PDB file of C-alpha atoms in Angstrom:
ATOM      1  CA  UNK S   8     -11.547  48.807 -65.517  1.00  0.00           C
ATOM      2  CA  UNK S   9      -8.027  48.106 -64.284  1.00  0.00           C
ATOM      3  CA  UNK S  10      -5.405  50.188 -66.072  1.00  0.00           C
ATOM      4  CA  UNK S  11      -2.025  48.577 -66.651  1.00  0.00           C
ATOM      5  CA  UNK S  12       0.948  49.681 -68.738  1.00  0.00           C
ATOM      6  CA  UNK S  13       3.527  48.322 -71.129  1.00  0.00           C
ATOM      7  CA  UNK S  14       6.872  49.715 -72.215  1.00  0.00           C
ATOM      8  CA  UNK S  15       9.991  48.716 -74.092  1.00  0.00           C
ATOM      9  CA  UNK S  16      12.448  48.958 -71.221  1.00  0.00           C
ATOM     10  CA  UNK S  17      16.007  49.224 -72.495  1.00  0.00           C
ATOM     11  CA  UNK S  18      19.467  50.229 -71.320  1.00  0.00           C
ATOM     12  CA  UNK S  19      18.516  53.804 -72.274  1.00  0.00           C
ATOM     13  CA  UNK S  20      15.131  54.161 -70.554  1.00  0.00           C
ATOM     14  CA  UNK S  21      13.721  54.591 -67.073  1.00  0.00           C
ATOM     15  CA  UNK S  22      14.729  51.633 -64.893  1.00  0.00           C
ATOM     16  CA  UNK S  23      12.381  48.799 -63.912  1.00  0.00           C
ATOM     17  CA  UNK S  24      12.728  49.672 -60.222  1.00  0.00           C
ATOM     18  CA  UNK S  25      11.885  53.342 -60.658  1.00  0.00           C
ATOM     19  CA  UNK S  26       8.958  52.639 -62.989  1.00  0.00           C
ATOM     20  CA  UNK S  27       7.458  49.878 -60.841  1.00  0.00           C
ATOM     21  CA  UNK S  28       7.520  52.051 -57.730  1.00  0.00           C
ATOM     22  CA  UNK S  29       5.892  54.958 -59.573  1.00  0.00           C
ATOM     23  CA  UNK S  30       3.194  52.712 -61.054  1.00  0.00           C
ATOM     24  CA  UNK S  31       2.261  51.241 -57.691  1.00  0.00           C
ATOM     25  CA  UNK S  32       2.278  54.621 -55.930  1.00  0.00           C
ATOM     26  CA  UNK S  33      -0.069  56.051 -58.578  1.00  0.00           C
ATOM     27  CA  UNK S  34      -2.457  53.087 -58.423  1.00  0.00           C
ATOM     28  CA  UNK S  35      -1.835  51.449 -61.806  1.00  0.00           C
ATOM     29  CA  UNK S  36      -2.754  47.775 -61.945  1.00  0.00           C
ATOM     30  CA  UNK S  37       0.221  46.263 -63.706  1.00  0.00           C
ATOM     31  CA  UNK S  38       3.379  46.346 -65.797  1.00  0.00           C
ATOM     32  CA  UNK S  39       3.765  44.141 -68.899  1.00  0.00           C
ATOM     33  CA  UNK S  40       7.080  43.849 -70.726  1.00  0.00           C
ATOM     34  CA  UNK S  41       7.842  42.674 -74.283  1.00  0.00           C
ATOM     35  CA  UNK S  42      10.640  40.364 -75.364  1.00  0.00           C
ATOM     36  CA  UNK S  43      13.267  40.255 -78.087  1.00  0.00           C
ATOM     37  CA  UNK S  44      16.504  38.399 -77.443  1.00  0.00           C
ATOM     38  CA  UNK S  45      18.221  40.061 -80.409  1.00  0.00           C
ATOM     39  CA  UNK S  46      17.419  41.636 -83.771  1.00  0.00           C
ATOM     40  CA  UNK S  47      19.549  40.346 -86.667  1.00  0.00           C
ATOM     41  CA  UNK S  48      20.926  43.247 -88.691  1.00  0.00           C
ATOM     42  CA  UNK S  49      20.504  41.363 -91.968  1.00  0.00           C
ATOM     43  CA  UNK S  50      16.736  41.101 -91.754  1.00  0.00           C
ATOM     44  CA  UNK S  51      14.213  40.594 -94.533  1.00  0.00           C
ATOM     45  CA  UNK S  52      11.142  40.313 -92.303  1.00  0.00           C
ATOM     46  CA  UNK S  53       9.274  43.643 -92.474  1.00  0.00           C
ATOM     47  CA  UNK S  54       8.318  45.481 -89.308  1.00  0.00           C
ATOM     48  CA  UNK S  55       4.582  44.739 -88.852  1.00  0.00           C
ATOM     49  CA  UNK S  56       3.709  48.380 -88.169  1.00  0.00           C
ATOM     50  CA  UNK S  57       5.497  49.518 -91.323  1.00  0.00           C
ATOM     51  CA  UNK S  58       8.577  51.653 -91.841  1.00  0.00           C
ATOM     52  CA  UNK S  59      11.868  51.290 -90.008  1.00  0.00           C
ATOM     53  CA  UNK S  60      12.095  49.059 -86.970  1.00  0.00           C
ATOM     54  CA  UNK S  61      12.314  51.323 -83.887  1.00  0.00           C
ATOM     55  CA  UNK S  62      15.640  51.434 -82.059  1.00  0.00           C
ATOM     56  CA  UNK S  63      14.251  49.950 -78.820  1.00  0.00           C
ATOM     57  CA  UNK S  64      13.559  46.535 -80.360  1.00  0.00           C
ATOM     58  CA  UNK S  65      17.260  45.703 -80.418  1.00  0.00           C
ATOM     59  CA  UNK S  66      17.919  47.029 -76.902  1.00  0.00           C
ATOM     60  CA  UNK S  67      15.077  45.401 -74.930  1.00  0.00           C
ATOM     61  CA  UNK S  68      15.823  44.215 -71.402  1.00  0.00           C
ATOM     62  CA  UNK S  69      15.147  40.591 -70.527  1.00  0.00           C
ATOM     63  CA  UNK S  70      11.561  40.748 -69.243  1.00  0.00           C
ATOM     64  CA  UNK S  71      11.952  38.148 -66.485  1.00  0.00           C
ATOM     65  CA  UNK S  72      15.003  39.827 -64.978  1.00  0.00           C
ATOM     66  CA  UNK S  73      13.347  43.252 -65.195  1.00  0.00           C
ATOM     67  CA  UNK S  74      10.064  41.969 -63.725  1.00  0.00           C
ATOM     68  CA  UNK S  75      12.004  40.311 -60.915  1.00  0.00           C
ATOM     69  CA  UNK S  76      13.358  43.728 -59.983  1.00  0.00           C
ATOM     70  CA  UNK S  77       9.868  45.204 -60.216  1.00  0.00           C
ATOM     71  CA  UNK S  78       8.456  42.457 -57.994  1.00  0.00           C
ATOM     72  CA  UNK S  79      11.087  43.074 -55.335  1.00  0.00           C
ATOM     73  CA  UNK S  80      10.140  46.736 -54.840  1.00  0.00           C
ATOM     74  CA  UNK S  81       6.328  46.422 -55.024  1.00  0.00           C
ATOM     75  CA  UNK S  82       3.587  44.570 -53.180  1.00  0.00           C
ATOM     76  CA  UNK S  83       0.441  44.910 -55.314  1.00  0.00           C
ATOM     77  CA  UNK S  84       1.549  45.680 -58.864  1.00  0.00           C
ATOM     78  CA  UNK S  85       0.647  43.015 -61.412  1.00  0.00           C
ATOM     79  CA  UNK S  86       3.564  41.721 -63.486  1.00  0.00           C
ATOM     80  CA  UNK S  87       3.315  40.297 -66.979  1.00  0.00           C
ATOM     81  CA  UNK S  88       4.977  39.565 -70.293  1.00  0.00           C
ATOM     82  CA  UNK S  89       3.577  41.009 -73.435  1.00  0.00           C
ATOM     83  CA  UNK S  90       4.624  38.802 -74.931  1.00  0.00           C
ATOM     84  CA  UNK S  91       6.923  35.839 -74.226  1.00  0.00           C
ATOM     85  CA  UNK S  92       8.104  34.382 -77.538  1.00  0.00           C
ATOM     86  CA  UNK S  93       7.497  30.835 -76.417  1.00  0.00           C
ATOM     87  CA  UNK S  94       8.971  29.046 -79.428  1.00  0.00           C
ATOM     88  CA  UNK S  95      12.331  30.672 -78.635  1.00  0.00           C
ATOM     89  CA  UNK S  96      12.534  29.218 -75.112  1.00  0.00           C
ATOM     90  CA  UNK S  97      13.530  25.917 -73.606  1.00  0.00           C
ATOM     91  CA  UNK S  98      10.166  25.103 -71.974  1.00  0.00           C
ATOM     92  CA  UNK S  99      11.654  23.384 -68.919  1.00  0.00           C
ATOM     93  CA  UNK S 100      13.774  26.432 -68.126  1.00  0.00           C
ATOM     94  CA  UNK S 101      10.887  28.794 -68.917  1.00  0.00           C
ATOM     95  CA  UNK S 102       8.563  26.855 -66.600  1.00  0.00           C
ATOM     96  CA  UNK S 103      11.085  27.369 -63.806  1.00  0.00           C
ATOM     97  CA  UNK S 104      11.385  31.107 -64.511  1.00  0.00           C
ATOM     98  CA  UNK S 105       7.626  31.583 -64.570  1.00  0.00           C
ATOM     99  CA  UNK S 106       7.026  29.534 -61.435  1.00  0.00           C
ATOM    100  CA  UNK S 107       9.790  31.317 -59.532  1.00  0.00           C
ATOM    101  CA  UNK S 108       8.581  34.799 -60.453  1.00  0.00           C
ATOM    102  CA  UNK S 109       4.965  33.951 -59.668  1.00  0.00           C
ATOM    103  CA  UNK S 110       5.933  32.301 -56.370  1.00  0.00           C
ATOM    104  CA  UNK S 111       8.170  35.132 -55.202  1.00  0.00           C
ATOM    105  CA  UNK S 112       5.658  37.818 -56.217  1.00  0.00           C
ATOM    106  CA  UNK S 113       2.763  36.135 -54.434  1.00  0.00           C
ATOM    107  CA  UNK S 114       0.849  35.173 -57.566  1.00  0.00           C
ATOM    108  CA  UNK S 115       1.098  38.497 -59.390  1.00  0.00           C
ATOM    109  CA  UNK S 116       2.411  37.179 -62.703  1.00  0.00           C
ATOM    110  CA  UNK S 117       0.573  36.931 -66.045  1.00  0.00           C
ATOM    111  CA  UNK S 118       2.236  34.944 -68.817  1.00  0.00           C
ATOM    112  CA  UNK S 119       1.451  36.653 -72.092  1.00  0.00           C
ATOM    113  CA  UNK S 120       2.396  34.264 -74.903  1.00  0.00           C
ATOM    114  CA  UNK S 121       2.923  34.908 -78.592  1.00  0.00           C
ATOM    115  CA  UNK S 122       4.535  33.361 -81.645  1.00  0.00           C
ATOM    116  CA  UNK S 123       6.566  36.246 -83.031  1.00  0.00           C
ATOM    117  CA  UNK S 124       6.918  38.055 -86.322  1.00  0.00           C
ATOM    118  CA  UNK S 125      10.695  38.167 -86.906  1.00  0.00           C
ATOM    119  CA  UNK S 126      11.738  35.104 -88.896  1.00  0.00           C
ATOM    120  CA  UNK S 127      15.447  35.781 -88.564  1.00  0.00           C
ATOM    121  CA  UNK S 128      15.300  36.101 -84.779  1.00  0.00           C
ATOM    122  CA  UNK S 129      13.378  32.833 -84.539  1.00  0.00           C
ATOM    123  CA  UNK S 130      15.717  31.050 -86.950  1.00  0.00           C
ATOM    124  CA  UNK S 131      18.704  31.862 -84.729  1.00  0.00           C
ATOM    125  CA  UNK S 132      16.869  29.985 -81.970  1.00  0.00           C
ATOM    126  CA  UNK S 133      16.497  26.967 -84.244  1.00  0.00           C
ATOM    127  CA  UNK S 134      12.784  27.560 -84.814  1.00  0.00           C
ATOM    128  CA  UNK S 135      11.218  26.286 -88.020  1.00  0.00           C
ATOM    129  CA  UNK S 136       8.859  29.134 -88.826  1.00  0.00           C
ATOM    130  CA  UNK S 137       5.922  27.085 -90.098  1.00  0.00           C
ATOM    131  CA  UNK S 138       5.892  24.918 -86.981  1.00  0.00           C
ATOM    132  CA  UNK S 139       6.239  27.637 -84.335  1.00  0.00           C
ATOM    133  CA  UNK S 140       2.566  27.646 -83.319  1.00  0.00           C
ATOM    134  CA  UNK S 141       2.405  23.861 -82.920  1.00  0.00           C
ATOM    135  CA  UNK S 142       5.649  24.036 -80.955  1.00  0.00           C
ATOM    136  CA  UNK S 143       4.186  26.773 -78.769  1.00  0.00           C
ATOM    137  CA  UNK S 144       1.093  24.706 -78.007  1.00  0.00           C
ATOM    138  CA  UNK S 145       3.230  21.764 -76.916  1.00  0.00           C
ATOM    139  CA  UNK S 146       5.465  23.942 -74.774  1.00  0.00           C
ATOM    140  CA  UNK S 147       2.522  25.436 -72.892  1.00  0.00           C
ATOM    141  CA  UNK S 148       1.247  21.954 -72.097  1.00  0.00           C
ATOM    142  CA  UNK S 149       4.714  20.793 -71.087  1.00  0.00           C
ATOM    143  CA  UNK S 150       5.035  23.708 -68.672  1.00  0.00           C
ATOM    144  CA  UNK S 151       1.632  22.919 -67.194  1.00  0.00           C
ATOM    145  CA  UNK S 152       2.858  19.361 -66.567  1.00  0.00           C
ATOM    146  CA  UNK S 153       5.810  20.736 -64.605  1.00  0.00           C
ATOM    147  CA  UNK S 154       3.511  23.022 -62.603  1.00  0.00           C
ATOM    148  CA  UNK S 155       1.162  20.147 -61.712  1.00  0.00           C
ATOM    149  CA  UNK S 156       0.899  19.239 -57.999  1.00  0.00           C
ATOM    150  CA  UNK S 157       2.286  15.747 -58.579  1.00  0.00           C
ATOM    151  CA  UNK S 158       5.100  14.634 -60.925  1.00  0.00           C
ATOM    152  CA  UNK S 159       3.537  14.486 -64.376  1.00  0.00           C
ATOM    153  CA  UNK S 160       5.101  13.326 -67.638  1.00  0.00           C
ATOM    154  CA  UNK S 161       4.345  14.976 -70.968  1.00  0.00           C
ATOM    155  CA  UNK S 162       4.994  13.986 -74.582  1.00  0.00           C
ATOM    156  CA  UNK S 163       3.762  16.256 -77.360  1.00  0.00           C
ATOM    157  CA  UNK S 164       3.155  15.899 -81.078  1.00  0.00           C
ATOM    158  CA  UNK S 165       6.116  18.127 -81.967  1.00  0.00           C
ATOM    159  CA  UNK S 166       8.596  16.020 -79.999  1.00  0.00           C
ATOM    160  CA  UNK S 167       8.553  18.133 -76.844  1.00  0.00           C
ATOM    161  CA  UNK S 168       8.653  15.920 -73.758  1.00  0.00           C
ATOM    162  CA  UNK S 169       9.534  15.808 -70.091  1.00  0.00           C
ATOM    163  CA  UNK S 170       9.703  12.943 -67.635  1.00  0.00           C
ATOM    164  CA  UNK S 171       7.571  12.967 -64.494  1.00  0.00           C
ATOM    165  CA  UNK S 172       9.673  15.251 -62.309  1.00  0.00           C
ATOM    166  CA  UNK S 173       9.947  17.117 -59.058  1.00  0.00           C
ATOM    167  CA  UNK S 174       9.779  20.743 -60.158  1.00  0.00           C
ATOM    168  CA  UNK S 175       9.542  23.381 -57.460  1.00  0.00           C
ATOM    169  CA  UNK S 176       8.582  26.065 -56.665  1.00  0.00           C
ATOM    170  CA  UNK S 177       5.085  25.907 -58.079  1.00  0.00           C
ATOM    171  CA  UNK S 178       3.293  29.051 -59.272  1.00  0.00           C
ATOM    172  CA  UNK S 179       1.441  30.644 -56.369  1.00  0.00           C
ATOM    173  CA  UNK S 180      -2.023  29.665 -57.600  1.00  0.00           C
ATOM    174  CA  UNK S 181      -1.030  26.388 -59.222  1.00  0.00           C
ATOM    175  CA  UNK S 182      -0.503  28.060 -62.610  1.00  0.00           C
ATOM    176  CA  UNK S 183      -0.161  31.677 -63.712  1.00  0.00           C
ATOM    177  CA  UNK S 184      -2.811  33.456 -65.722  1.00  0.00           C
ATOM    178  CA  UNK S 185      -2.034  32.774 -69.397  1.00  0.00           C
ATOM    179  CA  UNK S 186      -3.107  35.179 -72.142  1.00  0.00           C
ATOM    180  CA  UNK S 187      -2.436  34.463 -75.828  1.00  0.00           C
ATOM    181  CA  UNK S 188      -1.575  37.234 -78.242  1.00  0.00           C
ATOM    182  CA  UNK S 189      -2.219  37.184 -81.960  1.00  0.00           C
ATOM    183  CA  UNK S 190      -4.601  38.208 -84.696  1.00  0.00           C
ATOM    184  CA  UNK S 191      -8.239  37.138 -84.504  1.00  0.00           C
ATOM    185  CA  UNK S 192      -9.033  33.852 -86.174  1.00  0.00           C
ATOM    186  CA  UNK S 193     -10.431  30.367 -85.577  1.00  0.00           C
ATOM    187  CA  UNK S 194      -7.043  28.717 -84.937  1.00  0.00           C
ATOM    188  CA  UNK S 195      -6.020  31.249 -82.310  1.00  0.00           C
ATOM    189  CA  UNK S 196      -9.437  31.218 -80.658  1.00  0.00           C
ATOM    190  CA  UNK S 197      -9.426  27.407 -80.490  1.00  0.00           C
ATOM    191  CA  UNK S 198      -6.021  27.499 -78.814  1.00  0.00           C
ATOM    192  CA  UNK S 199      -7.151  30.153 -76.330  1.00  0.00           C
ATOM    193  CA  UNK S 200     -10.163  28.036 -75.440  1.00  0.00           C
ATOM    194  CA  UNK S 201      -8.009  24.921 -75.024  1.00  0.00           C
ATOM    195  CA  UNK S 202      -5.011  26.313 -73.149  1.00  0.00           C
ATOM    196  CA  UNK S 203      -5.359  29.874 -71.903  1.00  0.00           C
ATOM    197  CA  UNK S 204      -7.335  32.238 -69.723  1.00  0.00           C
ATOM    198  CA  UNK S 205      -7.933  34.791 -72.427  1.00  0.00           C
ATOM    199  CA  UNK S 206      -6.769  36.945 -75.315  1.00  0.00           C
ATOM    200  CA  UNK S 207      -4.212  39.773 -75.459  1.00  0.00           C
ATOM    201  CA  UNK S 208      -5.117  41.629 -78.690  1.00  0.00           C
ATOM    202  CA  UNK S 209      -2.764  44.419 -79.725  1.00  0.00           C
ATOM    203  CA  UNK S 210      -4.558  47.742 -79.887  1.00  0.00           C
ATOM    204  CA  UNK S 211      -8.012  46.253 -79.532  1.00  0.00           C
ATOM    205  CA  UNK S 212      -9.138  47.195 -83.036  1.00  0.00           C
ATOM    206  CA  UNK S 213     -12.021  45.096 -84.342  1.00  0.00           C
ATOM    207  CA  UNK S 214     -12.876  43.609 -80.957  1.00  0.00           C
ATOM    208  CA  UNK S 215     -16.630  43.925 -81.361  1.00  0.00           C
ATOM    209  CA  UNK S 216     -16.528  41.837 -84.542  1.00  0.00           C
ATOM    210  CA  UNK S 217     -14.103  39.222 -83.150  1.00  0.00           C
ATOM    211  CA  UNK S 218     -15.488  38.589 -79.681  1.00  0.00           C
ATOM    212  CA  UNK S 219     -18.582  36.569 -80.682  1.00  0.00           C
ATOM    213  CA  UNK S 220     -16.372  33.987 -82.411  1.00  0.00           C
ATOM    214  CA  UNK S 221     -14.007  33.828 -79.446  1.00  0.00           C
ATOM    215  CA  UNK S 222     -16.872  33.405 -76.997  1.00  0.00           C
ATOM    216  CA  UNK S 223     -18.365  30.644 -79.151  1.00  0.00           C
ATOM    217  CA  UNK S 224     -15.055  28.748 -79.258  1.00  0.00           C
ATOM    218  CA  UNK S 225     -14.662  29.240 -75.520  1.00  0.00           C
ATOM    219  CA  UNK S 226     -18.105  27.899 -74.646  1.00  0.00           C
ATOM    220  CA  UNK S 227     -17.861  25.005 -77.115  1.00  0.00           C
ATOM    221  CA  UNK S 228     -14.707  23.951 -75.245  1.00  0.00           C
ATOM    222  CA  UNK S 229     -16.766  23.758 -72.060  1.00  0.00           C
ATOM    223  CA  UNK S 230     -15.229  26.828 -70.477  1.00  0.00           C
ATOM    224  CA  UNK S 231     -17.130  29.092 -68.080  1.00  0.00           C
ATOM    225  CA  UNK S 232     -18.276  32.152 -70.076  1.00  0.00           C
ATOM    226  CA  UNK S 233     -17.582  34.391 -67.071  1.00  0.00           C
ATOM    227  CA  UNK S 234     -13.964  33.239 -66.881  1.00  0.00           C
ATOM    228  CA  UNK S 235     -12.864  34.545 -70.296  1.00  0.00           C
ATOM    229  CA  UNK S 236     -10.493  37.517 -70.081  1.00  0.00           C
ATOM    230  CA  UNK S 237      -9.868  39.898 -72.986  1.00  0.00           C
ATOM    231  CA  UNK S 238      -7.142  42.463 -72.310  1.00  0.00           C
ATOM    232  CA  UNK S 239      -6.541  45.089 -75.040  1.00  0.00           C
ATOM    233  CA  UNK S 240      -2.781  45.613 -75.211  1.00  0.00           C
ATOM    234  CA  UNK S 241      -0.442  48.470 -76.193  1.00  0.00           C
ATOM    235  CA  UNK S 242      -3.358  50.899 -76.268  1.00  0.00           C
ATOM    236  CA  UNK S 243      -2.966  54.612 -76.937  1.00  0.00           C
ATOM    237  CA  UNK S 244      -5.919  55.689 -74.814  1.00  0.00           C
ATOM    238  CA  UNK S 245      -8.726  58.172 -74.958  1.00  0.00           C
ATOM    239  CA  UNK S 246     -11.936  58.188 -72.882  1.00  0.00           C
ATOM    240  CA  UNK S 247     -14.148  56.890 -75.694  1.00  0.00           C
ATOM    241  CA  UNK S 248     -11.807  53.995 -76.453  1.00  0.00           C
ATOM    242  CA  UNK S 249     -11.639  52.847 -72.842  1.00  0.00           C
ATOM    243  CA  UNK S 250     -15.405  53.169 -72.467  1.00  0.00           C
ATOM    244  CA  UNK S 251     -15.785  51.009 -75.594  1.00  0.00           C
ATOM    245  CA  UNK S 252     -13.588  48.300 -74.066  1.00  0.00           C
ATOM    246  CA  UNK S 253     -15.550  48.420 -70.833  1.00  0.00           C
ATOM    247  CA  UNK S 254     -18.842  48.064 -72.723  1.00  0.00           C
ATOM    248  CA  UNK S 255     -17.427  44.924 -74.367  1.00  0.00           C
ATOM    249  CA  UNK S 256     -16.725  43.418 -70.959  1.00  0.00           C
ATOM    250  CA  UNK S 257     -12.986  44.035 -70.780  1.00  0.00           C
ATOM    251  CA  UNK S 258     -11.881  44.356 -67.155  1.00  0.00           C
ATOM    252  CA  UNK S 259      -8.312  45.466 -67.903  1.00  0.00           C
ATOM    253  CA  UNK S 260      -6.550  47.513 -70.564  1.00  0.00           C
ATOM    254  CA  UNK S 261      -2.783  47.878 -71.046  1.00  0.00           C
ATOM    255  CA  UNK S 262      -1.656  51.374 -72.060  1.00  0.00           C
ATOM    256  CA  UNK S 263       1.501  51.976 -74.093  1.00  0.00           C
ATOM    257  CA  UNK S 264       4.271  54.053 -72.519  1.00  0.00           C
ATOM    258  CA  UNK S 265       7.063  55.587 -74.608  1.00  0.00           C
ATOM    259  CA  UNK S 266      10.532  53.981 -74.415  1.00  0.00           C
ATOM    260  CA  UNK S 267      11.959  57.128 -72.864  1.00  0.00           C
ATOM    261  CA  UNK S 268      13.995  58.427 -70.004  1.00  0.00           C
ATOM    262  CA  UNK S 269      12.490  58.955 -66.573  1.00  0.00           C
ATOM    263  CA  UNK S 270      11.091  62.437 -67.088  1.00  0.00           C
ATOM    264  CA  UNK S 271       9.306  61.588 -70.326  1.00  0.00           C
ATOM    265  CA  UNK S 272       7.781  58.362 -69.007  1.00  0.00           C
ATOM    266  CA  UNK S 273       6.599  59.864 -65.730  1.00  0.00           C
ATOM    267  CA  UNK S 274       5.053  62.771 -67.609  1.00  0.00           C
ATOM    268  CA  UNK S 275       2.993  60.357 -69.706  1.00  0.00           C
ATOM    269  CA  UNK S 276       2.036  58.433 -66.535  1.00  0.00           C
ATOM    270  CA  UNK S 277       0.741  61.646 -65.024  1.00  0.00           C
ATOM    271  CA  UNK S 278      -1.494  62.062 -68.067  1.00  0.00           C
ATOM    272  CA  UNK S 279      -2.694  58.469 -67.918  1.00  0.00           C
ATOM    273  CA  UNK S 280      -3.595  58.866 -64.237  1.00  0.00           C
ATOM    274  CA  UNK S 281      -6.907  60.475 -65.265  1.00  0.00           C
ATOM    275  CA  UNK S 282      -8.047  57.049 -66.484  1.00  0.00           C
ATOM    276  CA  UNK S 283      -7.588  55.390 -63.094  1.00  0.00           C
TER     277      UNK S 283
END
């Protein structure tokens, strides 16, 4: 199993350059970064994990800028978002960012996509909360149109559209790997089967119960059963947990690093090295 990592990089933590170099030198497979553009102070949306929202959520670095730095100082390290809040992005601009990062990194980028939990953050981006998933579906398809080899127009149900356009560079492999995050359920699994390369479940709890339904949706959509990727995300590891994921067919797991300064983060990496 490939072992990757995720971390809330902020203005107070280890830098992207230092972390990326240390990850590659130690043999870790990848670095995934989360996204929050801002956290409104007057917020009624509860933190999904319960309690007070941790400090790092309001100080998160832009993942594409940080991953660009990481790409520049590494050669093999996988780079990913976990996750990109797609409803909060202009899809034409996001398609350019994704294609550029994937092109410059030699095809090392994974686009982790999600729909968010913070209503106030989304509202400041003009997102109607109830329509964010439909909007996200359209924006993925619009981006794929811009990544197509030939100029391709797109018009979606939610009003998202783009004319047939020259849009270069293209992602290194034609399109990046796309993983969808979210809670298990028929709507998410249908979208994964229609648009993505796999699932990015947080923590991996309940995977054994959920995977049969995902695999059924995947195969009913005519997808190759061997092509489905399930990547447990933000995992606090132990040997039994990682063995469980491997038995379920997971080929990669993403371990959670603390949002700390260099010494703290590298100390945790040293402990995680036993799983490589």
